[in-house]
Coordinates of N, CA, C and O in Angstrom, one line a residue:
X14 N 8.5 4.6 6.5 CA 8.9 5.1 7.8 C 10.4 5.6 7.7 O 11.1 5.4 6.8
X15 N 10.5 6.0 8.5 CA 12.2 6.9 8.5 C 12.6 6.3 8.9 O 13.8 6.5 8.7
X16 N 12.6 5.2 9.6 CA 13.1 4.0 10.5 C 14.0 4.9 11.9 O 14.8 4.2 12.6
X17 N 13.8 6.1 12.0 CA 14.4 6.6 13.0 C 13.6 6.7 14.6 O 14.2 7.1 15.6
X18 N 12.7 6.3 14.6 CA 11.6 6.1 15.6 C 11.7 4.5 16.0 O 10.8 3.7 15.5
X19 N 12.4 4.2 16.6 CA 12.5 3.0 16.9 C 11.3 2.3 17.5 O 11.0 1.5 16.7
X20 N 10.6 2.3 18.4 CA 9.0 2.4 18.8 C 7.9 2.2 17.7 O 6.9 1.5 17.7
X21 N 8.4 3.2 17.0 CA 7.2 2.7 16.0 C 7.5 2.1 14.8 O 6.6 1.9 13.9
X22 N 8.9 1.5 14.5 CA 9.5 0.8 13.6 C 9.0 -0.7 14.4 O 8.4 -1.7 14.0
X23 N 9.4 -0.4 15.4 CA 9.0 -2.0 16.7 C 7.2 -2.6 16.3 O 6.8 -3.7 16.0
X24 N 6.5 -1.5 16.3 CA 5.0 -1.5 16.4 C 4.7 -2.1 15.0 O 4.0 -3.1 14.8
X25 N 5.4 -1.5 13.9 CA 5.0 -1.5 12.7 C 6.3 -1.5 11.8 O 6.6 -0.5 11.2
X26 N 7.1 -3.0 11.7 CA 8.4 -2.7 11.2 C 8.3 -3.1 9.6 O 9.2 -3.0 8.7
X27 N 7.5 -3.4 9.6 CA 7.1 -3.8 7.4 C 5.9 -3.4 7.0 O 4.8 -3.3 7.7
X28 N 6.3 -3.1 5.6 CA 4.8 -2.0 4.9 C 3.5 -3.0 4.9 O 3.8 -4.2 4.6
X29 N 2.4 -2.8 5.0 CA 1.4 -3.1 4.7 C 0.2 -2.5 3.9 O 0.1 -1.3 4.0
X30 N -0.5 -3.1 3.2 CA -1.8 -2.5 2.3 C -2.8 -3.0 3.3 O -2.6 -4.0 4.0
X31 N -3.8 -2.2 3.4 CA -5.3 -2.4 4.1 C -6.3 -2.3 3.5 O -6.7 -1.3 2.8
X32 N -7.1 -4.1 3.9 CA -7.7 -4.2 2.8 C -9.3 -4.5 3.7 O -9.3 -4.5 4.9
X33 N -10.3 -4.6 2.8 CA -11.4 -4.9 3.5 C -11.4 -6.6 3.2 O -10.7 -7.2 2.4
X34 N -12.5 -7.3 4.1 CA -12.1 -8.6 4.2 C -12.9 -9.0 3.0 O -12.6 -10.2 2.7
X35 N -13.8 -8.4 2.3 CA -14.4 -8.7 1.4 C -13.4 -8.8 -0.2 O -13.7 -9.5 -1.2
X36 N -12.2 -8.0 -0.1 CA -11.3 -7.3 -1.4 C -10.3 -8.9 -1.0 O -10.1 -9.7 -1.9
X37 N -9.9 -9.1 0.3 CA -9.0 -10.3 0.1 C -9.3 -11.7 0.2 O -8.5 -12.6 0.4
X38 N -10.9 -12.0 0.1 CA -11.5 -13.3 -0.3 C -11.7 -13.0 -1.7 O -11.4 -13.9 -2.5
X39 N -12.0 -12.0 -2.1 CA -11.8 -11.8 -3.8 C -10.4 -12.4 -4.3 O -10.2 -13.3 -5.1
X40 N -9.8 -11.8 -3.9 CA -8.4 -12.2 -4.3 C -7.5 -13.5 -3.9 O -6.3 -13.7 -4.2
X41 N -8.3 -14.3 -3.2 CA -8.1 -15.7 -3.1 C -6.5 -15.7 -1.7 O -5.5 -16.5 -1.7
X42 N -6.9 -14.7 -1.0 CA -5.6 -14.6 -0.2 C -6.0 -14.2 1.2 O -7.1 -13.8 1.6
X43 N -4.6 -14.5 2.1 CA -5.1 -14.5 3.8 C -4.2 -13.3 4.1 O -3.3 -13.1 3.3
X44 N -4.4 -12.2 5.1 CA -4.2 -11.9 5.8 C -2.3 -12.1 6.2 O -1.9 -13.2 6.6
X45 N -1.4 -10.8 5.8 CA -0.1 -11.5 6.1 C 0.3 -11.7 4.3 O 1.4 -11.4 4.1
X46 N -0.5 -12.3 3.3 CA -0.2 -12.4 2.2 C 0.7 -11.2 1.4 O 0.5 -10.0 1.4
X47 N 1.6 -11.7 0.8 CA 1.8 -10.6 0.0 C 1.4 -10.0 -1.5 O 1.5 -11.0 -2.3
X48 N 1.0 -9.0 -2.0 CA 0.2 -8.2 -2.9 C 0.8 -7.3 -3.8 O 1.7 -6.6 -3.4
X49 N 0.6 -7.3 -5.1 CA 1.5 -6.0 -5.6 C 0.1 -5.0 -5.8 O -1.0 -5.3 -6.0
X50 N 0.7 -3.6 -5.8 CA -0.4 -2.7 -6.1 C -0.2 -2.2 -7.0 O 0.6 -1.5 -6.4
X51 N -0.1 -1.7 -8.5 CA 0.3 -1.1 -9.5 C -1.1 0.0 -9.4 O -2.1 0.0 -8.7
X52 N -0.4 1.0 -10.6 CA -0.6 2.2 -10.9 C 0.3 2.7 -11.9 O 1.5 2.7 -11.9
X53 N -0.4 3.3 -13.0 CA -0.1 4.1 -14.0 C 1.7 4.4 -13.6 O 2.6 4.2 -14.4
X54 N 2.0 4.9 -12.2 CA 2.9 5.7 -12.0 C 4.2 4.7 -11.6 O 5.3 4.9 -12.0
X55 N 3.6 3.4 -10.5 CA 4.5 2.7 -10.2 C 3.9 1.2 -9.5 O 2.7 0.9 -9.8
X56 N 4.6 0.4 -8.8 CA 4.5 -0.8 -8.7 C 5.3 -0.9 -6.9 O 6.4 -0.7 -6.6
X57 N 4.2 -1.3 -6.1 CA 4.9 -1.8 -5.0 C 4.5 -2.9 -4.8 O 3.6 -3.4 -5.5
X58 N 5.1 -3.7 -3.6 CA 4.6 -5.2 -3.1 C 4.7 -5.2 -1.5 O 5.7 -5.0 -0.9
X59 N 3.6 -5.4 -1.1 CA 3.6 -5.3 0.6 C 2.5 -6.4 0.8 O 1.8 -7.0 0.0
X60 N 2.6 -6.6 2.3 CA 1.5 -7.6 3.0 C 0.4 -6.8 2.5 O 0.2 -5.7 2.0
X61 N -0.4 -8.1 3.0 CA -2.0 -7.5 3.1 C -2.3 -7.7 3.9 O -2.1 -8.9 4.3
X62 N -3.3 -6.6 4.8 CA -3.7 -6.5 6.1 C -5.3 -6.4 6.0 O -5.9 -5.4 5.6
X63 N -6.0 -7.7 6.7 CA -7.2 -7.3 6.6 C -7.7 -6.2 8.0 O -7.2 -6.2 9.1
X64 N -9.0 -5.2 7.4 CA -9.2 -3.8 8.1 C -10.9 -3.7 7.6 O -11.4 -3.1 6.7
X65 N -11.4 -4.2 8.2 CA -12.6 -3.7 8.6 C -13.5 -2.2 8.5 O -14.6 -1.9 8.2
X66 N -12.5 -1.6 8.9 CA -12.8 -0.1 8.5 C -12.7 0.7 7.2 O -13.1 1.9 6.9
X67 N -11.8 -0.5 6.3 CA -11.7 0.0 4.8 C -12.8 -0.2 4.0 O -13.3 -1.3 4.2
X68 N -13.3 0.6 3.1 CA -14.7 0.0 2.2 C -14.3 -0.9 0.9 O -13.5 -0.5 0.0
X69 N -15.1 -2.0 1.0 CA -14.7 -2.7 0.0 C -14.2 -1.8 -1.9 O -14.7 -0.8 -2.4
X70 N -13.5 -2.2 -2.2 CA -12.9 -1.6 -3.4 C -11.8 -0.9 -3.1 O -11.2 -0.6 -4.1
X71 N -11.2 -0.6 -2.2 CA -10.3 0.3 -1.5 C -9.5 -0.6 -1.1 O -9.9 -1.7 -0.7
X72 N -7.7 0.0 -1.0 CA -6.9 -0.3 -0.5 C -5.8 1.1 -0.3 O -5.3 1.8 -1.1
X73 N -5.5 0.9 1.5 CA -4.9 1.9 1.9 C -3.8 1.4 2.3 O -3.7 0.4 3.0
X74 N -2.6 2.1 1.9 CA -1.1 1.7 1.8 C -0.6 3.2 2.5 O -0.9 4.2 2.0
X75 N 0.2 3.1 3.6 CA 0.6 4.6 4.1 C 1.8 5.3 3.4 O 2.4 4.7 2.5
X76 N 2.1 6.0 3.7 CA 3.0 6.5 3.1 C 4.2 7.0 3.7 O 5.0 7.8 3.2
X77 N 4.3 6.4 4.9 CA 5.8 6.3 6.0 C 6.5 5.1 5.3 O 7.7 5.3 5.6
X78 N 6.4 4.0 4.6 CA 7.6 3.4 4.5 C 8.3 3.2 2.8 O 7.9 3.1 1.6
X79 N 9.3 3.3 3.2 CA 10.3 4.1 1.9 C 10.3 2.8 1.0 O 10.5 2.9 -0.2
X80 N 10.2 1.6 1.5 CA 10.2 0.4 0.4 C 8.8 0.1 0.2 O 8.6 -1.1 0.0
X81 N 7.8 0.7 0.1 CA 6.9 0.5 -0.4 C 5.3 2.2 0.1 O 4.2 2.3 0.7
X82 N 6.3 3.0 -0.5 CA 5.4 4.4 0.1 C 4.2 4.4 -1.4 O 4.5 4.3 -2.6
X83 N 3.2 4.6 -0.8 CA 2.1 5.5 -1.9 C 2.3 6.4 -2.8 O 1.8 6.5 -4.0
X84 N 3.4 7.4 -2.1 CA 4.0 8.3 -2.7 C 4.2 8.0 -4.6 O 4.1 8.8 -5.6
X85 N 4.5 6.5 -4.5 CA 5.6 6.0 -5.3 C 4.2 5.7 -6.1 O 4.5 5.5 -7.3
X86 N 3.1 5.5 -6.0 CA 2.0 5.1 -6.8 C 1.0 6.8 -7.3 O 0.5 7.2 -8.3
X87 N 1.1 7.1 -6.5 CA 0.4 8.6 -6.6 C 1.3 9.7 -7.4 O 2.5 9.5 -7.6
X88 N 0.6 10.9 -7.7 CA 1.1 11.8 -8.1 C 2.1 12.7 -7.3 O 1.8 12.6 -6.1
X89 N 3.3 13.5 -7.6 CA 4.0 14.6 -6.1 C 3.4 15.6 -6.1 O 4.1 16.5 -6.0
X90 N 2.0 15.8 -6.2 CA 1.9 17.1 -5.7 C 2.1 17.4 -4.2 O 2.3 16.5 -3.4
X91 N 2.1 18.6 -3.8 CA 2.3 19.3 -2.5 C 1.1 20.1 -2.4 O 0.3 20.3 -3.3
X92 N 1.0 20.5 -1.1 CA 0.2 21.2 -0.9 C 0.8 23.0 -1.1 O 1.9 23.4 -0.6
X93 N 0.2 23.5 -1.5 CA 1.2 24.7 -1.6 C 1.5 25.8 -0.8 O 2.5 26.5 -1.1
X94 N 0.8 25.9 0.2 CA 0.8 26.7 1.5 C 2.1 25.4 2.5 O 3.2 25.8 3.0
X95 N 1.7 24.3 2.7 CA 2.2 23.9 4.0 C 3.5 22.7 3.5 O 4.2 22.1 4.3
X96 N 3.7 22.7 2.3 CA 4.8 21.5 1.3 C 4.7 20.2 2.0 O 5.6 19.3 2.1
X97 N 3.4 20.1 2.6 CA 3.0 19.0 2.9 C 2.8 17.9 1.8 O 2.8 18.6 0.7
X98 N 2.5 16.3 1.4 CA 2.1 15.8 0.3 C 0.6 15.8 0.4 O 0.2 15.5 1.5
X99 N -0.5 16.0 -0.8 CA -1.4 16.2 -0.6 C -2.2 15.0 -0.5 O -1.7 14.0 -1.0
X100 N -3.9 14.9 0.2 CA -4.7 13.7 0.1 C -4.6 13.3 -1.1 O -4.9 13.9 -2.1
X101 N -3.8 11.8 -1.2 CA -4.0 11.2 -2.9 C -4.7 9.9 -2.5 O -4.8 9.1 -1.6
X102 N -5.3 10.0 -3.8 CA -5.9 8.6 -4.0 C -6.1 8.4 -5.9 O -6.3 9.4 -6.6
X103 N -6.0 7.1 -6.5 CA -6.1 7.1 -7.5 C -6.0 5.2 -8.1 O -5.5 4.3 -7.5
X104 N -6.6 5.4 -9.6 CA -7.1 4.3 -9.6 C -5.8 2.8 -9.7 O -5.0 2.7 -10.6
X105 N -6.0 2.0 -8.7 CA -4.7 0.8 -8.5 C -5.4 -0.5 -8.9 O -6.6 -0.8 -8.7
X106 N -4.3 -1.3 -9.5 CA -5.0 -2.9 -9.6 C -4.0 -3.8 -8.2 O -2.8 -3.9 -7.8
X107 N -4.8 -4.2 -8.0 CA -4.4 -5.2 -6.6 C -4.6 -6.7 -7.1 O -5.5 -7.3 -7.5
X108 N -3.1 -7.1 -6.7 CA -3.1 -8.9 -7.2 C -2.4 -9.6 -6.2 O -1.6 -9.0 -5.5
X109 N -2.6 -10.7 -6.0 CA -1.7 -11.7 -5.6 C -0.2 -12.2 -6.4 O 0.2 -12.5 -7.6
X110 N 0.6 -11.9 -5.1 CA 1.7 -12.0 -5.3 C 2.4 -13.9 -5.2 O 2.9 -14.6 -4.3
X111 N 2.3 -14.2 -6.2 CA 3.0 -16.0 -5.8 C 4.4 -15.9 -7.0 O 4.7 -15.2 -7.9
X112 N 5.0 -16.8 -6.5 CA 6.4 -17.0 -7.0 C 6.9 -16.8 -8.5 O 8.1 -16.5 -8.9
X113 N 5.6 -17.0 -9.3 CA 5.3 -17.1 -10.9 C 5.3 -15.8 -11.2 O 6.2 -15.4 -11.9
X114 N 4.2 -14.7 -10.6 CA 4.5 -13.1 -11.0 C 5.7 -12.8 -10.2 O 6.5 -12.2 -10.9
X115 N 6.0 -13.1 -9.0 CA 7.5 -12.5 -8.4 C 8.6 -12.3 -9.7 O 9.1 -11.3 -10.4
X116 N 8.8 -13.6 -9.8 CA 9.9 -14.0 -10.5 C 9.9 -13.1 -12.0 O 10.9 -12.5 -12.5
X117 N 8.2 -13.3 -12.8 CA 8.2 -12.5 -13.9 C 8.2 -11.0 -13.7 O 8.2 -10.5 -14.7
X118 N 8.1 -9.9 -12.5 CA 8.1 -8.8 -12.4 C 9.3 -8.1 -12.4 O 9.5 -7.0 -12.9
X119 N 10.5 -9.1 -11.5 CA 12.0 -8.8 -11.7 C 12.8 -8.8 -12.8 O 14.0 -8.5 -12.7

């Protein structure tokens, strides 16, 4: 987030992953938990938000907030007409985050 929209920093003021409720009983974690998502490219850590609307295997992380953007896991392409960033998706491992990987990631 740009954090310049105060309203919607209010609504939604920390990053979250969305997960389906099936992906975070797998993973032995509640709702509110926090998660790292790696990728070839990079490494974030955000809550996890259970979403119903996600299909199991999937996890959707947006790409408004600057400490933990998708961006940062995905490729930069653009789109080349509009220098929009383009639909990314690509392959991520999703874990639980507890004090033992914190500690060894830093």
């Amino acid at each position: 987030m740009t954090r310049r929209a105060s309203t919607l920093d209010a609504l939604e003021p920390g990053a979250v992953a969305s997960l389906s409720r099936r992906e975070i009983a797998k993973l032995g974690i509640k709702p509110g938990d926090m998660i790292r998502v790696s990728t070839r490219r990079g490494v974030v850590e955000l809550a996890a938000r259970q979403d119903d609307a996600i299909p199991d295997g999937v996890v959707f992380i947006p790409f408004a907030f600057v400490e933990a953007a998708a961006n940062l896991l995905t490729n930069p392409a653009l789109d080349p007409f509009g220098k929009i960033p383009e639909f990314k998706y690509c392959a991520a491992r999703v874990e639980k985050v507890d004090e033992a990987t914190r500690v060894a990631a830093e």
